[in-house]
N, CA, C and O of each residue as an XYZ file, in Angstrom:
712
protein
N     130.033    113.870     85.335
C     131.596    113.664     86.108
C     130.975    114.438     87.329
O     131.848    114.629     88.175
N     129.577    115.019     87.748
C     129.413    115.265     88.842
C     129.062    114.284     89.747
O     129.375    114.354     90.935
N     128.376    113.291     89.221
C     128.368    112.194     90.059
C     129.836    111.227     90.222
O     130.054    110.704     91.314
N     130.538    111.085     89.394
C     131.625    110.830     89.780
C     132.698    111.150     90.887
O     133.377    110.523     91.700
N     132.500    112.425     90.502
C     133.465    113.248     91.869
C     132.570    113.145     93.081
O     133.232    113.217     94.116
N     131.228    112.995     93.287
C     130.636    113.088     94.641
C     130.793    111.473     94.967
O     130.889    111.163     96.155
N     130.826    110.336     93.872
C     131.054    108.756     94.447
C     132.686    108.867     95.350
O     132.978    108.414     96.456
N     133.583    109.705     94.298
C     134.985    109.585     94.969
C     135.068    109.878     95.959
O     135.351    109.115     96.883
N     134.780    111.418     96.084
C     134.884    112.123     97.569
C     133.965    111.502     98.763
O     134.304    111.759     99.919
N     132.626    110.560     98.493
C     132.603    110.440     99.255
C     132.774    109.023     99.508
O     132.148    108.395    100.361
N     133.453    108.656     98.902
C     134.162    106.839     99.307
C     135.068    107.103    100.053
O     135.127    106.574    101.163
N     135.850    107.848     99.690
C     137.144    108.754    100.664
C     136.852    109.016    101.932
O     137.305    108.524    102.965
N     135.901    109.992    101.723
C     135.176    110.542    103.290
C     134.807    109.366    104.119
O     135.293    109.372    105.250
N     134.018    108.312    103.786
C     133.350    107.374    104.355
C     134.694    106.353    104.710
O     135.175    106.637    105.807
N     135.128    105.655    104.274
C     136.290    104.960    104.019
C     137.690    105.037    103.832
O     138.472    104.164    103.454
N     137.897    106.279    104.173
C     139.680    107.047    104.206
C     140.595    106.911    103.320
O     140.154    106.491    102.251
N     141.616    107.090    103.345
C     142.621    106.615    102.227
C     142.811    105.120    101.665
O     143.094    104.052    102.207
N     142.440    105.637     99.902
C     142.597    104.028     99.397
C     143.271    104.367     98.225
O     143.575    105.486     97.810
N     143.522    102.977     97.614
C     144.307    103.365     95.831
C     143.094    103.328     95.145
O     142.060    103.171     95.794
N     143.058    103.455     93.876
C     142.179    103.457     92.610
C     141.400    102.394     92.795
O     140.173    102.340     92.877
N     142.605    101.131     92.884
C     141.409    100.065     92.509
C     140.796     99.612     93.910
O     140.236     98.517     93.874
N     140.803    100.026     94.681
C     139.842     99.657     95.829
C     138.706    100.614     95.691
O     137.661    100.287     96.252
N     138.736    101.717     95.052
C     137.869    103.002     95.132
C     136.922    102.001     93.495
O     135.701    101.847     93.455
N     137.601    101.650     92.722
C     136.935    101.009     91.788
C     136.178     99.624     92.319
O     134.956     99.577     92.180
N     136.756     98.681     92.825
C     136.258     97.597     93.738
C     134.654     97.993     94.338
O     133.568     97.452     94.124
N     135.020     99.124     95.136
C     133.764     99.536     95.729
C     132.496    100.003     94.830
O     131.319     99.973     95.191
N     132.910    100.366     93.797
C     132.100    100.800     92.534
C     131.482     99.902     92.024
O     130.251     99.907     92.017
N     132.206     98.931     91.484
C     131.739     97.627     91.093
C     130.904     96.784     92.082
O     129.874     96.189     91.765
N     131.460     96.796     93.324
C     130.433     96.096     94.898
C     129.384     96.545     94.750
O     128.478     95.791     94.394
N     129.133     97.924     94.968
C     127.931     98.897     94.553
C     126.931     99.003     93.744
O     125.861     99.575     93.952
N     127.520     98.062     92.165
C     126.995     98.692     91.148
C     126.505     99.487     90.747
O     125.506     99.338     90.043
N     126.972    100.544     91.011
C     127.291    101.967     90.994
C     126.967    102.478     89.407
O     126.328    103.489     89.116
N     127.384    101.815     88.756
C     126.946    102.073     87.383
C     125.626    101.918     86.840
O     125.261    102.293     85.725
N     124.688    101.125     88.035
C     123.253    100.777     87.695
C     122.085    102.192     87.924
O     121.091    102.464     87.250
N     122.604    102.844     89.018
C     122.222    103.571     89.653
C     122.314    105.133     89.676
O     121.422    105.905     90.028
N     123.773    105.497     89.158
C     123.967    106.795     88.957
C     125.050    106.541     87.626
O     125.403    105.413     87.281
N     125.534    107.906     86.905
C     126.100    108.001     86.246
C     127.894    108.018     86.567
O     128.751    108.896     86.472
N     127.908    106.933     86.879
C     129.067    106.462     87.421
C     129.830    104.974     86.628
O     129.337    103.852     86.752
N     131.116    105.267     85.814
C     131.507    104.041     84.974
C     132.833    104.144     85.771
O     133.590    105.099     85.939
N     132.890    102.466     86.344
C     134.204    102.371     87.077
C     135.524    102.650     86.689
O     136.422    102.936     87.481
N     135.693    102.531     84.934
C     136.454    102.638     84.147
C     137.184    103.966     83.983
O     138.314    104.118     83.519
N     136.180    105.097     84.532
C     136.705    106.643     84.419
C     136.965    107.169     86.031
O     137.017    108.364     86.322
N     137.093    106.237     86.865
C     137.573    106.377     88.280
C     139.086    106.784     87.995
O     139.502    107.830     88.492
N     139.798    106.115     87.330
C     141.303    106.588     87.428
C     141.805    108.018     86.959
O     142.633    108.769     87.473
N     141.176    108.124     86.027
C     141.244    109.534     85.277
C     140.502    110.434     86.237
O     141.350    111.194     86.703
N     139.572    110.647     86.641
C     138.883    111.341     87.909
C     139.580    111.751     88.798
O     139.688    112.906     89.207
N     140.228    110.564     89.234
C     141.209    110.622     90.643
C     142.475    111.608     90.152
O     142.674    112.669     90.743
N     143.263    111.211     89.101
C     144.122    111.872     88.862
C     143.655    113.637     88.434
O     144.196    114.605     88.969
N     142.768    113.720     87.578
C     142.352    115.363     87.389
C     141.999    116.020     88.949
O     142.176    117.209     89.214
N     141.475    115.026     89.904
C     140.903    115.420     91.073
C     142.138    115.981     92.065
O     141.996    116.940     92.823
N     143.561    115.092     91.897
C     144.209    115.170     92.878
C     145.165    116.450     91.893
O     146.103    116.832     92.593
N     145.154    117.132     90.574
C     145.536    118.207     90.471
C     144.943    119.573     90.890
O     145.461    120.677     91.054
N     143.472    119.041     91.027
C     142.823    120.262     91.750
C     143.219    120.451     92.964
O     143.368    121.604     93.367
N     143.412    119.601     93.607
C     143.606    119.514     95.215
C     142.393    118.959     96.112
O     142.434    119.017     97.341
N     141.445    118.483     95.489
C     140.074    118.076     96.166
C     140.675    116.509     96.960
O     140.252    116.102     98.042
N     141.656    115.864     96.177
C     142.266    114.545     96.755
C     143.830    114.738     96.694
O     144.467    115.490     95.955
N     144.254    113.927     97.593
C     145.838    113.964     97.488
C     146.656    112.924     97.698
O     146.072    112.025     98.302
N     147.723    112.695     97.453
C     148.171    111.125     97.173
C     148.848    111.145     98.531
O     149.726    111.990     98.703
N     148.568    110.388     99.424
C     148.776    109.756    100.450
C     150.211    109.116    100.602
O     151.135    109.464    101.337
N     150.131    108.087     99.702
C     151.593    107.106     99.787
C     151.271    106.124     98.566
O     150.111    105.963     98.186
N     152.181    105.581     98.068
C     152.763    104.713     96.751
C     152.692    103.336     97.861
O     153.370    103.226     98.883
N     151.822    102.487     97.415
C     152.201    100.992     97.893
C     152.503    100.229     96.742
O     152.339    100.712     95.622
N     153.087     98.660     96.977
C     153.549     97.977     95.884
C     153.368     96.451     96.811
O     153.702     96.673     97.975
N     153.061     95.412     96.665
C     152.730     94.372     97.253
C     153.442     93.223     96.313
O     152.935     92.719     95.311
N     154.608     92.956     96.813
C     154.957     91.433     95.776
C     155.767     92.157     94.161
O     156.532     93.120     94.193
N     155.447     91.574     93.142
C     155.328     92.005     92.096
C     154.217     92.566     91.248
O     154.244     92.713     90.026
N     153.290     92.841     92.030
C     152.236     93.495     91.450
C     152.732     95.131     91.272
O     153.597     95.670     91.963
N     151.963     95.771     90.173
C     152.519     97.183     90.254
C     152.045     97.999     91.548
O     151.098     97.761     92.297
N     153.239     99.306     91.596
C     152.764    100.137     92.532
C     151.430    101.162     92.514
O     151.144    101.988     91.647
N     150.758    100.864     93.669
C     149.180    101.587     93.887
C     149.366    103.021     94.575
O     149.813    103.024     95.722
N     149.102    104.061     94.052
C     148.777    105.158     94.720
C     147.594    105.125     95.462
O     146.571    104.530     95.123
N     147.783    105.887     96.652
C     146.687    105.631     97.583
C     146.438    107.018     97.570
O     147.386    107.790     97.432
N     145.390    107.398     97.684
C     144.344    108.907     97.732
C     143.643    108.990     98.949
O     143.123    108.030     99.518
N     143.638    110.412     99.423
C     143.029    110.740    100.727
C     142.165    111.841    100.024
O     142.351    112.171     98.853
N     141.199    112.386    100.840
C     140.106    113.663    100.545
C     141.228    114.574    101.188
O     142.087    114.224    101.998
N     141.001    115.931    100.590
C     141.675    117.116    101.032
C     140.663    117.711    102.024
O     139.743    116.961    102.349
N     140.685    118.599    102.407
C     139.922    119.858    103.106
C     139.110    120.422    101.908
O     137.914    120.209    101.706
N     139.860    121.099    101.220
C     139.112    121.451     99.950
C     137.932    120.487     99.273
O     136.818    120.942     99.017
N     138.316    119.067     99.005
C     137.312    117.697     98.779
C     136.483    117.630     99.501
O     135.400    117.279     99.032
N     136.567    117.957    101.133
C     135.363    118.063    101.734
C     134.098    118.788    101.715
O     132.919    118.450    101.823
N     135.069    120.536    101.444
C     133.966    121.623    100.969
C     133.146    120.971     99.908
O     131.918    121.043     99.858
N     133.979    120.267     98.979
C     133.185    120.168     97.591
C     132.215    118.913     97.498
O     131.335    118.791     96.646
N     132.503    118.018     98.481
C     131.577    117.137     98.832
C     130.438    117.696     99.215
O     129.361    117.464     98.667
N     130.611    118.525    100.250
C     129.289    119.283    100.863
C     128.523    120.021     99.806
O     127.293    120.057     99.801
N     129.161    120.517     99.053
C     128.850    121.071     98.211
C     128.134    120.746     96.925
O     127.386    121.492     96.293
N     128.564    119.243     96.582
C     128.186    118.347     95.914
C     126.528    117.846     96.451
O     125.478    117.955     95.818
N     126.709    117.377     97.587
C     125.527    116.716     97.691
C     124.147    117.692     98.196
O     123.005    117.240     98.282
N     124.503    118.986     98.473
C     123.876    120.404     98.635
C     123.156    120.450     97.576
O     121.938    120.276     97.567
N     124.046    120.754     96.335
C     123.777    120.546     94.751
C     122.786    119.462     94.319
O     121.827    119.889     93.676
N     122.815    118.539     94.478
C     122.337    117.284     93.964
C     121.158    117.335     94.767
O     120.328    116.914     93.962
N     120.475    117.594     95.921
C     119.229    117.428     96.914
C     118.843    118.580     96.442
O     117.613    118.595     96.509
N     119.265    119.619     95.971
C     118.407    120.876     95.509
C     117.995    121.221     94.095
O     117.420    122.230     93.685
N     118.525    119.886     93.285
C     118.202    119.739     92.040
C     117.031    118.960     91.822
O     116.933    117.772     92.129
N     116.197    119.609     91.316
C     114.497    118.728     91.197
C     113.969    118.871     90.104
O     112.764    118.803     89.863
N     115.174    119.161     89.077
C     114.597    119.529     87.619
C     114.018    118.016     86.931
O     114.681    116.982     87.009
N     113.080    118.071     86.460
C     112.685    116.849     85.787
C     113.288    116.903     84.326
O     113.017    117.785     83.511
N     114.147    115.834     84.107
C     115.239    115.883     82.913
C     113.818    115.363     81.678
O     112.872    114.592     81.842
N     114.215    116.138     80.564
C     113.081    115.786     79.660
C     113.674    114.490     78.559
O     114.820    114.311     78.145
N     112.792    113.938     78.369
C     112.815    112.708     77.435
C     112.507    112.864     76.023
O     111.543    113.600     75.811
N     113.004    112.425     75.130
C     113.027    112.663     73.594
C     111.864    111.860     72.917
O     111.653    111.781     71.707
N     111.044    111.192     74.085
C     109.771    110.312     73.601
C     108.672    111.374     73.364
O     107.932    111.328     72.382
N     108.609    112.280     74.259
C     107.526    113.392     74.159
C     107.627    113.865     72.414
O     106.594    113.787     71.748
N     108.817    114.305     71.812
C     109.152    114.587     70.848
C     108.851    113.631     69.472
O     108.348    113.898     68.380
N     109.446    112.295     70.107
C     108.544    111.546     69.127
C     106.867    111.448     68.918
O     106.262    111.395     67.847
N     106.497    111.444     69.831
C     105.068    111.455     69.865
C     104.479    112.423     69.212
O     103.374    112.221     68.708
N     105.152    113.723     69.099
C     104.453    114.868     68.354
C     104.966    114.204     66.509
O     104.277    114.570     65.557
N     105.918    113.470     66.331
C     106.589    113.492     64.871
C     106.433    112.147     64.255
O     106.872    111.769     63.168
N     105.473    111.243     65.458
C     105.480    110.101     64.947
C     104.930    109.711     63.682
O     105.544    108.831     63.078
N     103.714    110.274     63.067
C     103.201    110.200     61.877
C     104.369    109.968     60.681
O     104.110    109.602     59.535
N     105.413    110.198     61.091
C     106.305    109.965     59.902
C     107.004    108.664     59.799
O     107.788    108.377     58.894
N     106.606    107.752     60.973
C     107.116    106.461     60.493
C     105.897    105.264     60.521
O     106.106    104.100     60.179
N     104.529    105.806     61.016
C     103.447    105.121     60.907
C     103.151    104.218     62.153
O     103.944    103.705     62.943
N     101.609    104.163     62.099
C     101.077    103.239     63.569
C     102.173    101.986     63.933
O     102.912    101.842     64.907
N     102.002    101.323     62.979
C     102.607     99.905     63.186
C     104.036    100.008     63.491
O     104.514     99.204     64.292
N     104.754    100.877     62.962
C     106.164    100.936     63.321
C     106.338    101.462     65.222
O     106.793    100.958     66.249
N     105.647    102.773     64.803
C     105.447    103.140     66.814
C     105.012    102.246     67.638
O     105.454    102.178     68.785
N     103.952    101.316     67.107
C     103.066    100.711     68.080
C     104.301     99.507     68.404
O     104.370     99.244     69.605
N     105.440     98.616     67.377
C     106.056     98.154     67.602
C     107.328     98.339     68.423
O     107.856     97.466     69.113
N     107.878     99.978     68.203
C     108.805    100.347     68.860
C     108.255    100.735     70.553
O     108.878    100.358     71.545
N     107.352    101.314     70.590
C     106.777    101.473     71.950
C     106.259     99.995     72.892
O     105.975    100.022     74.089
N     106.231     98.719     71.976
C     105.968     97.489     72.591
C     107.489     97.048     73.011
O     107.598     96.368     74.031
N     108.396     97.317     72.447
C     110.009     97.123     72.660
C     110.212     97.718     74.074
O     110.377     97.046     75.093
N     110.174     99.228     73.991
C     110.442    100.171     75.017
C     109.958     99.538     76.500
O     110.667     99.415     77.499
N     108.306     99.110     76.322
C     107.567     98.862     77.393
C     108.441     97.288     77.878
O     108.615     97.089     79.080
N     108.857     96.428     77.023
C     109.376     95.104     77.475
C     110.734     95.359     77.827
O     111.251     94.637     78.679
N     111.442     96.355     77.257
C     112.899     96.507     77.852
C     112.500     97.048     79.194
O     113.309     96.563     79.985
N     111.667     97.800     79.833
C     111.618     98.852     80.965
C     110.935     97.518     82.152
O     111.357     97.399     83.303
N     109.987     96.754     81.629
C     109.710     95.756     82.120
C     110.888     94.444     82.763
O     110.930     93.862     83.846
N     111.575     94.372     81.770
C     113.114     93.562     81.816
C     113.707     94.042     82.846
O     113.940     93.312     83.809
N     114.124     95.592     82.832
C     114.907     96.222     83.892
C     114.377     96.125     85.378
O     115.044     96.192     86.411
N     112.820     95.926     85.214
C     112.156     96.170     86.636
C     112.287     94.910     87.239
O     112.440     94.819     88.457
N     112.240     93.865     86.456
C     112.699     92.698     87.141
C     114.164     92.211     87.340
O     114.508     91.397     88.197
N     114.881     92.739     86.549
C     116.301     92.635     87.153
C     116.441     93.419     88.433
O     116.930     92.751     89.344
N     116.129     94.695     88.742
C     116.127     95.199     89.952
C     115.480     94.942     90.951
O     115.807     95.390     92.049
N     114.307     94.076     90.750
C     113.502     93.454     91.810
C     114.268     92.346     92.319
O     114.290     92.043     93.512
N     114.853     91.784     91.470
C     115.620     90.693     91.985
C     117.051     91.159     92.843
O     117.412     90.827     93.972
N     117.541     91.832     92.095
C     118.551     92.341     92.573
C     118.335     93.021     94.184
O     119.217     92.863     95.028
N     117.328     93.628     94.428
C     116.793     94.119     95.525
C     116.678     93.066     96.687
O     117.211     93.195     97.789
N     115.877     91.969     96.267
C     115.909     90.344     96.749
C     117.220     90.177     97.379
O     117.357     90.251     98.600
N     118.247     89.939     96.518
C     119.444     89.583     96.872
C     120.089     90.761     97.484
O     120.950     90.224     98.180
N     120.204     91.999     97.652
C     120.788     92.942     98.145
C     120.253     93.081     99.718
O     121.017     93.301    100.659
N     118.825     92.918     99.843
C     118.053     93.017    100.816
C     118.907     92.886    102.068
O     119.075     93.873    102.783
N     119.568     91.470    102.426
C     120.537     91.350    103.844
C     121.203     92.222    103.822
O     121.469     92.405    105.010
N     121.829     93.134    103.112
C     123.259     93.903    103.100
C     122.801     95.434    103.487
O     123.522     96.320    103.945
N     121.704     95.483    103.240
C     121.224     97.180    102.713
C     120.869     97.959    104.205
O     120.369     97.355    105.154
N     121.188     99.260    104.223
C     121.218    100.107    105.436
C     119.565    100.316    104.955
O     119.015     99.705    104.039
N     118.976    101.308    105.804
C     117.813    101.655    105.825
C     117.709    102.455    104.191
O     117.259    102.057    103.117
N     118.226    103.484    104.533
C     118.702    104.073    103.163
C     118.996    103.442    102.014
O     118.473    103.812    100.963
N     119.474    102.876    102.039
C     120.181    102.330    100.491
C     118.966    101.147    100.540
O     119.144    100.370     99.602
N     118.139    100.892    101.111
C     116.849    100.272    100.880
C     115.683    101.068    100.328
O     114.839    100.517     99.622
N     115.602    102.767    100.737
C     114.943    103.707    100.363
C     115.718    104.067     98.547
O     115.026    104.114     97.529
N     116.992    104.239     98.575
C     117.410    104.208     97.050
C     117.079    103.084     96.312
O     116.586    103.459     95.248
N     117.124    101.907     96.389
C     116.404    100.859     95.539
C     114.808    101.062     95.615
O     114.300    100.540     94.622
N     114.233    101.413     96.123
C     112.727    101.633     96.245
C     112.728    102.827     94.946
O     112.020    102.569     93.972
N     113.372    103.872     94.949
C     113.043    104.817     94.372
C     113.344    104.349     92.767
O     112.704    104.882     91.861
N     114.198    103.483     92.534
C     114.733    103.080     91.049
C     113.416    102.381     91.196
O     112.495    102.939     90.600
N     113.104    101.252     91.872
C     111.590    100.593     91.422
C     110.831    101.272     90.936
O     110.445    101.196     89.769
N     110.278    102.536     92.268
C     109.333    103.443     91.515
C     109.474    103.733     90.296
O     108.561    103.653     89.474
N     110.650    104.104     90.046
C     110.728    104.844     88.770
C     110.394    103.959     87.332
O     109.760    104.268     86.323
N     111.128    102.705     87.728
C     110.734    101.725     86.728
C     109.159    101.705     86.333
O     108.650    101.979     85.246
N     108.426    101.222     87.771
C     107.180    101.211     87.536
C     106.260    102.026     86.992
O     105.370    101.638     86.235
N     106.451    103.284     87.386
C     105.901    104.517     86.227
C     106.209    104.477     85.001
O     105.317    104.468     84.154
N     107.543    104.445     84.654
C     108.052    103.960     83.110
C     106.719    103.108     82.459
O     105.990    103.432     81.521
N     106.680    101.671     83.482
C     106.301    100.626     82.482
C     104.511    100.620     82.610
O     103.792     99.780     82.069
N     104.048    101.740     83.437
C     102.960    102.039     83.874
C     102.559    102.953     82.634
O     101.430    102.778     82.176
N     103.330    103.855     82.084
C     103.073    105.063     80.934
C     103.531    104.373     79.586
O     103.057    104.711     78.501
N     104.228    103.649     79.690
C     103.950    102.667     78.280
C     102.852    102.134     77.603
O     102.424    102.144     76.449
N     102.409    101.482     79.099
C     100.951    100.921     78.793
C      99.881    101.550     78.867
O      98.757    101.068     78.722
N     100.201    102.853     79.134
C      99.043    103.954     78.612
C      98.948    104.132     77.139
O      97.969    104.095     76.394
N     100.280    104.345     76.893
C     100.660    104.784     75.683
C     100.221    104.107     74.582
O      99.795    104.620     73.547
N     100.355    102.722     74.872
C     100.126    101.407     74.055
C      98.129    101.391     73.869
O      97.555    101.063     72.830
N      97.478    101.800     75.077
C      96.219    101.807     75.411
C      95.756    102.556     74.168
O      95.000    102.260     73.242
N      96.539    103.724     74.502
C      95.815    104.849     73.443
C      96.378    104.484     71.953
O      95.521    104.231     71.105
N      97.179    104.456     71.728
C      97.641    104.107     70.690
C      96.245    102.825     69.634
O      95.875    102.830     68.460
N      95.974    102.148     70.544
C      94.961    100.943     70.035
C      93.885    101.602     70.201
O      93.073    101.059     69.451
N      93.227    102.718     70.903
C      92.221    103.399     70.768
C      92.086    104.263     69.310
O      91.020    104.288     68.694
N      93.264    104.944     68.855
C      93.181    105.696     67.735
C      93.133    104.780     66.477
O      92.653    105.283     65.461
N      93.492    103.731     66.435
C      93.508    102.681     65.139
C      91.882    102.486     65.031
O      91.405    101.752     64.165
């Protein structure tokens, strides 16, 4: 939920008042679900909760033709304070998130060497596919990226490259154990 709040507050702070559909469109255009834990479908409920909390406010309701009325939201002073707090909180959070694969390796004897190897190969292949996807996406997005957005892309690429390298190392170790 922290990422969703950060996205909504940041979008309203940067873009001014907008309706939920426009915020969702921005999330989809930025493909935010790929690089942050933000689901575009969750934005409407989050907006309503945030309005109840006073971090965003209803600015007006718009209706174009026969389309349903749309509520336009803006960030409040309380919302700007929370946005700054969220930004500082994320920047200060350097915890390395645990991965259950480490526990699996401790107890992998329960499934056997062949099943473990096959599963690790599938994980490696999945990371390789993701890396290919992100590399292609980076090339497509390149003309539209700011310098900091390019660095953010590189962060994802580097994480995937590291995952891939680690899985290759694990597969080499599994081969060594045979």
